[in-house]
Short mmCIF file of C-alpha atoms and ligand atoms in Angstrom, two decimals:
data_model
loop_
_atom_site.label_atom_id
_atom_site.label_comp_id
_atom_site.label_asym_id
_atom_site.label_seq_id
_atom_site.Cartn_x
_atom_site.Cartn_y
_atom_site.Cartn_z
CA MET A 1 0.00 0.00 0.00
CA PRO A 2 1.73 3.22 -1.10
CA LEU A 3 1.83 5.68 1.78
CA THR A 4 2.98 8.72 -0.12
CA SER A 5 1.78 10.25 -3.35
CA THR A 6 2.49 13.25 -5.50
CA ALA A 7 -0.94 13.13 -7.13
CA SER A 8 -2.57 16.51 -7.62
CA LYS A 9 -6.02 14.98 -7.28
CA VAL A 10 -6.61 13.52 -3.81
CA LEU A 11 -10.01 12.02 -3.08
CA ILE A 12 -11.58 10.80 0.15
CA VAL A 13 -14.56 8.47 -0.33
CA THR A 14 -16.30 7.55 2.90
CA GLY A 15 -17.77 4.07 3.18
CA ALA A 16 -15.91 2.70 0.19
CA SER A 17 -15.22 -0.88 1.22
CA ARG A 18 -18.36 -2.03 -0.56
CA GLY A 19 -21.18 -0.99 -2.86
CA ILE A 20 -21.37 2.45 -4.43
CA GLY A 21 -18.36 3.79 -2.51
CA ALA A 22 -16.13 0.99 -3.74
CA ALA A 23 -17.23 1.64 -7.34
CA ILE A 24 -16.49 5.36 -6.92
CA ALA A 25 -13.03 4.60 -5.47
CA ARG A 26 -12.17 2.27 -8.35
CA LEU A 27 -13.39 4.65 -11.06
CA ALA A 28 -11.69 7.64 -9.44
CA ALA A 29 -8.39 5.77 -9.39
CA GLN A 30 -8.79 5.10 -13.11
CA HIS A 31 -9.21 8.87 -13.53
CA GLY A 32 -5.92 9.59 -11.79
CA TYR A 33 -7.05 10.34 -8.25
CA ALA A 34 -5.04 9.15 -5.29
CA VAL A 35 -7.87 7.65 -3.26
CA CYS A 36 -8.40 7.27 0.44
CA LEU A 37 -11.30 4.94 1.09
CA SER A 38 -12.75 4.84 4.56
CA TYR A 39 -14.71 2.00 6.06
CA LEU A 40 -16.46 1.15 9.30
CA GLY A 41 -15.52 -2.46 10.15
CA ASN A 42 -15.01 -4.49 6.99
CA ARG A 43 -11.26 -4.28 6.68
CA VAL A 44 -10.99 -7.30 4.39
CA ALA A 45 -13.31 -5.73 1.82
CA ALA A 46 -11.55 -2.35 2.08
CA ASP A 47 -8.16 -3.99 1.58
CA GLU A 48 -9.50 -5.79 -1.50
CA VAL A 49 -10.55 -2.48 -3.05
CA VAL A 50 -7.11 -1.01 -2.29
CA ALA A 51 -5.39 -4.07 -3.74
CA SER A 52 -7.39 -3.90 -6.96
CA ILE A 53 -6.57 -0.20 -7.39
CA VAL A 54 -2.88 -0.65 -6.61
CA GLY A 55 -2.80 -3.72 -8.87
CA ASN A 56 -3.96 -1.52 -11.72
CA GLY A 57 -1.21 1.02 -11.07
CA GLY A 58 -3.23 3.42 -8.92
CA VAL A 59 -2.68 4.92 -5.48
CA ALA A 60 -5.03 3.96 -2.66
CA LEU A 61 -5.17 3.85 1.09
CA ALA A 62 -7.84 2.39 3.39
CA VAL A 63 -8.58 4.01 6.74
CA GLN A 64 -10.98 2.71 9.37
CA ALA A 65 -13.06 5.65 10.57
CA ASP A 66 -16.63 5.84 11.80
CA VAL A 67 -18.06 8.99 10.20
CA ALA A 68 -20.47 9.29 13.11
CA VAL A 69 -17.53 9.83 15.49
CA GLU A 70 -16.02 13.30 15.13
CA LYS A 71 -12.54 12.35 16.29
CA ASP A 72 -12.46 9.50 13.77
CA VAL A 73 -13.22 11.96 10.97
CA VAL A 74 -10.53 14.36 12.18
CA ARG A 75 -8.05 11.45 12.26
CA LEU A 76 -9.12 10.32 8.77
CA PHE A 77 -8.39 13.71 7.23
CA ALA A 78 -5.11 14.07 9.16
CA GLN A 79 -4.01 10.67 7.88
CA VAL A 80 -4.74 11.77 4.32
CA ASP A 81 -2.80 15.02 4.85
CA ALA A 82 0.21 12.97 5.93
CA SER A 83 -0.07 10.17 3.36
CA LEU A 84 -1.55 11.57 0.16
CA GLY A 85 -1.42 15.34 0.56
CA ARG A 86 -4.12 18.01 0.68
CA VAL A 87 -7.51 16.65 -0.19
CA THR A 88 -9.06 18.08 -3.38
CA ALA A 89 -12.22 15.98 -3.55
CA LEU A 90 -14.62 14.43 -1.04
CA VAL A 91 -17.46 12.02 -1.62
CA ASN A 92 -19.78 11.76 1.38
CA ASN A 93 -20.94 8.25 0.59
CA ALA A 94 -21.13 6.39 3.93
CA GLY A 95 -24.76 5.84 4.73
CA ILE A 96 -26.94 3.41 6.62
CA LEU A 97 -30.54 2.38 6.98
CA GLU A 98 -32.16 0.02 9.44
CA ARG A 99 -34.85 -2.62 9.34
CA GLN A 100 -37.97 -1.63 7.47
CA THR A 101 -40.67 -0.38 9.83
CA ARG A 102 -43.25 2.35 10.29
CA VAL A 103 -42.55 5.62 12.09
CA GLU A 104 -44.86 4.60 14.96
CA ASP A 105 -42.44 1.75 15.75
CA MET A 106 -39.18 3.76 15.64
CA ASP A 107 -37.36 4.68 18.83
CA ALA A 108 -35.12 7.69 19.31
CA ALA A 109 -31.95 5.59 19.43
CA ARG A 110 -32.57 4.25 15.94
CA ILE A 111 -33.34 7.65 14.46
CA SER A 112 -30.25 9.08 16.17
CA ARG A 113 -28.04 6.36 14.66
CA ILE A 114 -29.36 7.10 11.18
CA PHE A 115 -28.85 10.84 11.54
CA ALA A 116 -25.44 10.48 13.22
CA THR A 117 -24.01 8.55 10.28
CA ASN A 118 -25.92 9.97 7.33
CA VAL A 119 -26.22 13.62 8.33
CA ILE A 120 -23.75 14.55 11.05
CA GLY A 121 -21.05 12.39 9.46
CA SER A 122 -21.48 14.18 6.14
CA PHE A 123 -21.42 17.59 7.84
CA ILE A 124 -18.21 16.87 9.76
CA CYS A 125 -16.47 15.41 6.71
CA ALA A 126 -17.55 18.46 4.70
CA ARG A 127 -16.20 20.72 7.45
CA GLU A 128 -12.79 19.05 7.35
CA ALA A 129 -12.74 19.22 3.54
CA VAL A 130 -13.68 22.91 3.44
CA ARG A 131 -10.95 23.76 5.96
CA ARG A 132 -8.44 22.28 3.53
CA MET A 133 -9.93 23.22 0.14
CA SER A 134 -11.23 26.75 0.67
CA THR A 135 -9.21 29.60 -0.78
CA ALA A 136 -10.20 31.46 2.39
CA HIS A 137 -8.06 28.93 4.30
CA GLY A 138 -5.14 28.92 1.87
CA GLY A 139 -6.46 26.02 -0.18
CA THR A 140 -6.74 25.74 -3.94
CA GLY A 141 -10.40 24.72 -4.15
CA GLY A 142 -12.03 21.37 -4.64
CA ALA A 143 -15.25 19.46 -5.14
CA ILE A 144 -17.62 17.68 -2.78
CA VAL A 145 -20.28 15.21 -3.83
CA ASN A 146 -22.89 14.02 -1.34
CA LEU A 147 -24.83 10.79 -1.74
CA SER A 148 -28.49 11.64 -1.36
CA SER A 149 -31.28 9.27 -2.37
CA ARG A 150 -34.51 9.42 -4.33
CA ALA A 151 -35.95 8.49 -0.93
CA SER A 152 -35.56 12.14 0.11
CA ARG A 153 -38.43 13.05 -2.19
CA LEU A 154 -40.35 9.74 -2.19
CA GLY A 155 -40.36 9.52 1.63
CA SER A 156 -39.98 5.71 1.97
CA PRO A 157 -43.33 5.14 3.69
CA GLY A 158 -43.55 1.85 5.58
CA GLU A 159 -39.85 1.27 5.08
CA TYR A 160 -37.60 3.94 6.58
CA VAL A 161 -38.91 7.47 6.73
CA ASP A 162 -35.99 8.23 9.09
CA TYR A 163 -33.51 7.35 6.35
CA ALA A 164 -35.49 9.35 3.75
CA ALA A 165 -35.54 12.37 6.08
CA SER A 166 -31.79 12.08 6.64
CA LYS A 167 -31.31 12.26 2.87
CA ALA A 168 -33.54 15.35 2.71
CA ALA A 169 -31.06 16.90 5.15
CA ILE A 170 -28.30 15.97 2.71
CA ASP A 171 -30.17 17.78 -0.06
CA THR A 172 -30.26 20.90 2.08
CA LEU A 173 -26.61 20.54 3.09
CA THR A 174 -25.77 20.39 -0.62
CA ILE A 175 -27.70 23.56 -1.48
CA GLY A 176 -26.56 25.58 1.52
CA LEU A 177 -22.91 24.58 1.55
CA ALA A 178 -22.68 25.05 -2.23
CA LYS A 179 -23.72 28.69 -1.83
CA GLU A 180 -21.53 29.18 1.25
CA VAL A 181 -18.29 28.14 -0.45
CA ALA A 182 -18.98 28.90 -4.13
CA ALA A 183 -16.72 31.96 -4.10
CA GLU A 184 -13.95 29.99 -2.36
CA GLY A 185 -13.25 27.55 -5.19
CA ILE A 186 -15.36 24.66 -3.90
CA ARG A 187 -18.26 23.08 -5.76
CA VAL A 188 -20.79 21.00 -3.79
CA ASN A 189 -23.23 18.71 -5.55
CA ALA A 190 -25.24 15.57 -4.90
CA VAL A 191 -26.13 12.36 -6.64
CA SER A 192 -29.51 10.87 -5.88
CA PRO A 193 -29.60 7.15 -6.67
CA GLY A 194 -32.76 5.12 -7.06
CA ILE A 195 -32.66 1.41 -6.30
CA ILE A 196 -29.14 0.12 -6.79
CA TYR A 197 -27.84 -3.44 -6.40
CA THR A 198 -25.80 -3.28 -3.16
CA ASP A 199 -25.81 -4.82 0.32
CA ILE A 200 -27.71 -1.90 1.85
CA HIS A 201 -31.09 -3.50 1.19
CA ALA A 202 -30.15 -6.55 3.27
CA SER A 203 -29.55 -4.27 6.24
CA GLY A 204 -33.16 -3.17 5.84
CA GLY A 205 -34.20 -6.84 6.06
CA ASP A 206 -35.08 -6.96 2.35
CA PRO A 207 -32.09 -8.29 0.38
CA ASP A 208 -34.17 -8.78 -2.77
CA ARG A 209 -35.68 -5.27 -2.65
CA VAL A 210 -34.23 -4.17 -5.98
CA ASP A 211 -35.74 -7.07 -7.90
CA ARG A 212 -38.99 -6.77 -5.96
CA MET A 213 -39.35 -3.08 -6.87
CA LYS A 214 -37.76 -2.83 -10.28
CA ASP A 215 -41.06 -2.84 -12.18
CA LEU A 216 -41.86 0.51 -10.51
CA VAL A 217 -38.86 1.97 -12.33
CA PRO A 218 -39.65 3.34 -15.81
CA MET A 219 -36.52 1.57 -17.12
CA LYS A 220 -37.77 -1.67 -15.47
CA ARG A 221 -34.45 -2.48 -13.82
CA GLY A 222 -32.29 -1.64 -10.84
CA GLY A 223 -29.11 0.34 -11.25
CA THR A 224 -25.52 -0.63 -10.68
CA ALA A 225 -22.97 0.97 -8.39
CA GLU A 226 -20.88 1.75 -11.46
CA GLU A 227 -23.73 3.77 -13.01
CA VAL A 228 -23.86 5.89 -9.85
CA ALA A 229 -20.08 6.23 -9.78
CA ARG A 230 -20.01 7.68 -13.30
CA ALA A 231 -22.31 10.55 -12.26
CA VAL A 232 -20.19 11.20 -9.16
CA LEU A 233 -16.98 11.31 -11.19
CA TRP A 234 -18.52 13.76 -13.63
CA LEU A 235 -19.54 16.09 -10.81
CA LEU A 236 -16.03 15.91 -9.33
CA SER A 237 -14.42 16.66 -12.67
CA ASP A 238 -13.60 19.95 -14.37
CA ALA A 239 -16.26 19.05 -16.94
CA ALA A 240 -18.72 20.15 -14.23
CA SER A 241 -16.88 23.42 -13.58
CA TYR A 242 -20.04 25.60 -13.59
CA THR A 243 -22.22 23.10 -11.72
CA THR A 244 -22.76 23.59 -7.99
CA GLY A 245 -25.70 23.05 -5.66
CA ALA A 246 -27.08 20.54 -8.17
CA THR A 247 -28.45 17.04 -7.73
CA ILE A 248 -28.26 14.40 -10.43
CA ASP A 249 -30.88 11.63 -10.20
CA VAL A 250 -29.47 8.22 -11.16
CA ALA A 251 -32.71 6.34 -10.82
CA GLY A 252 -33.86 4.95 -14.15
CA GLY A 253 -36.53 7.65 -14.45
CA ARG A 254 -38.22 7.08 -11.07
P1 NAP B 1 -23.61 -0.44 1.40
O1 NAP B 1 -23.46 -1.39 0.27
O2 NAP B 1 -24.44 -0.85 2.59
O3 NAP B 1 -22.16 0.01 1.90
C1 NAP B 1 -22.07 0.89 2.97
C2 NAP B 1 -20.65 1.37 3.10
O4 NAP B 1 -20.63 2.38 4.11
C3 NAP B 1 -19.69 0.29 3.56
O5 NAP B 1 -18.44 0.55 2.96
C4 NAP B 1 -19.64 0.50 5.06
O6 NAP B 1 -18.40 0.07 5.65
C5 NAP B 1 -19.72 2.01 5.12
N1 NAP B 1 -20.22 2.54 6.39
C6 NAP B 1 -21.39 2.26 7.02
N2 NAP B 1 -21.49 2.97 8.15
C7 NAP B 1 -20.36 3.71 8.24
C8 NAP B 1 -19.87 4.63 9.18
N3 NAP B 1 -20.56 4.95 10.29
N4 NAP B 1 -18.65 5.19 8.96
C9 NAP B 1 -17.94 4.88 7.87
N5 NAP B 1 -18.35 4.02 6.93
C10 NAP B 1 -19.56 3.44 7.12
O7 NAP B 1 -24.26 0.95 0.89
P2 NAP B 1 -24.52 1.50 -0.60
O8 NAP B 1 -25.80 0.93 -1.08
O9 NAP B 1 -23.30 1.37 -1.42
O10 NAP B 1 -24.82 3.03 -0.27
C11 NAP B 1 -23.85 4.05 -0.42
C12 NAP B 1 -24.57 5.39 -0.31
O11 NAP B 1 -25.54 5.49 -1.35
C13 NAP B 1 -25.32 5.58 1.00
O12 NAP B 1 -25.23 6.92 1.42
C14 NAP B 1 -26.76 5.26 0.61
O13 NAP B 1 -27.69 5.89 1.46
C15 NAP B 1 -26.81 5.80 -0.79
N6 NAP B 1 -27.87 5.21 -1.61
C16 NAP B 1 -27.90 3.89 -1.89
C17 NAP B 1 -28.94 3.38 -2.65
C18 NAP B 1 -29.04 1.93 -3.02
O14 NAP B 1 -30.10 1.51 -3.55
N7 NAP B 1 -28.02 1.11 -2.77
C19 NAP B 1 -29.97 4.23 -3.09
C20 NAP B 1 -29.90 5.57 -2.76
C21 NAP B 1 -28.86 6.07 -2.02
P3 NAP B 1 -18.18 -1.48 6.13
O15 NAP B 1 -18.04 -2.29 4.87
O16 NAP B 1 -16.92 -1.41 6.92
O17 NAP B 1 -19.38 -1.86 6.93
#
């Protein structure tokens, strides 16, 4: 695992041991980013992503860090400063949901867990990124992409309204932060996936959710993590140089 890099493009992807985050990390490496992928507990999977990137000639580093724990996030960014250099891109990807249920059966602890990871984690990672990227702090600018969800506007009734509401907070973070740092060289955008084939549905107790729901999608299929990653990489790139505060739906028309 290379511990130093001279790459000018340094990306942190949170929650990139699996699923959409792993696809973003792999595609970003192909586009010349030195990539730090964070994970919560699945070190084996994170190391596999690193190995595949390094095996293809890229630069990657895996760091265990719970985005819901502020000191973990601070340590994550400090480790990237030391190993890869100043971060130029952040993808707030780490996100969780819990077992499908109705609001009347949710307790405060569950809702707090969802918001701690999905919302507060994204805020604290964005804070650390802005402190490094902003021209007001001596940085050279950068790009942030937040993973929202179509759930923020569909509401996820009977499944996880808490998760959907956390993604609505991400939509607002995207709009507000984009305006706050637009004149400081930082673009902030979001990608809003529909139903994508990853492990997240199993954590909701419904591992076959994508196939169960795909007929509701105008394209009549679920999406892949790679299809989401392509939209994220476009938003990070200079091709999106006049795009900020925007959300791209990657949801097959739903
Ligand atoms: P996933 O397959 O369940 O993977 C989740 C990733 O996040 C894993 O790498 C996991 O690490 C990491 N993670 C979980 N909690 C974390 C924490 N507290 N701190 C750091 N990392 C953490 O999820 P996914 O489907 O790829 O989802 C990625 C993002 O897309 C999420 O924000 C999700 O809400 C959003 N999204 C997904 C879909 C979909 O249909 N899949 C649709 C809309 C939006 P470990 O491997 O170590 O556990």
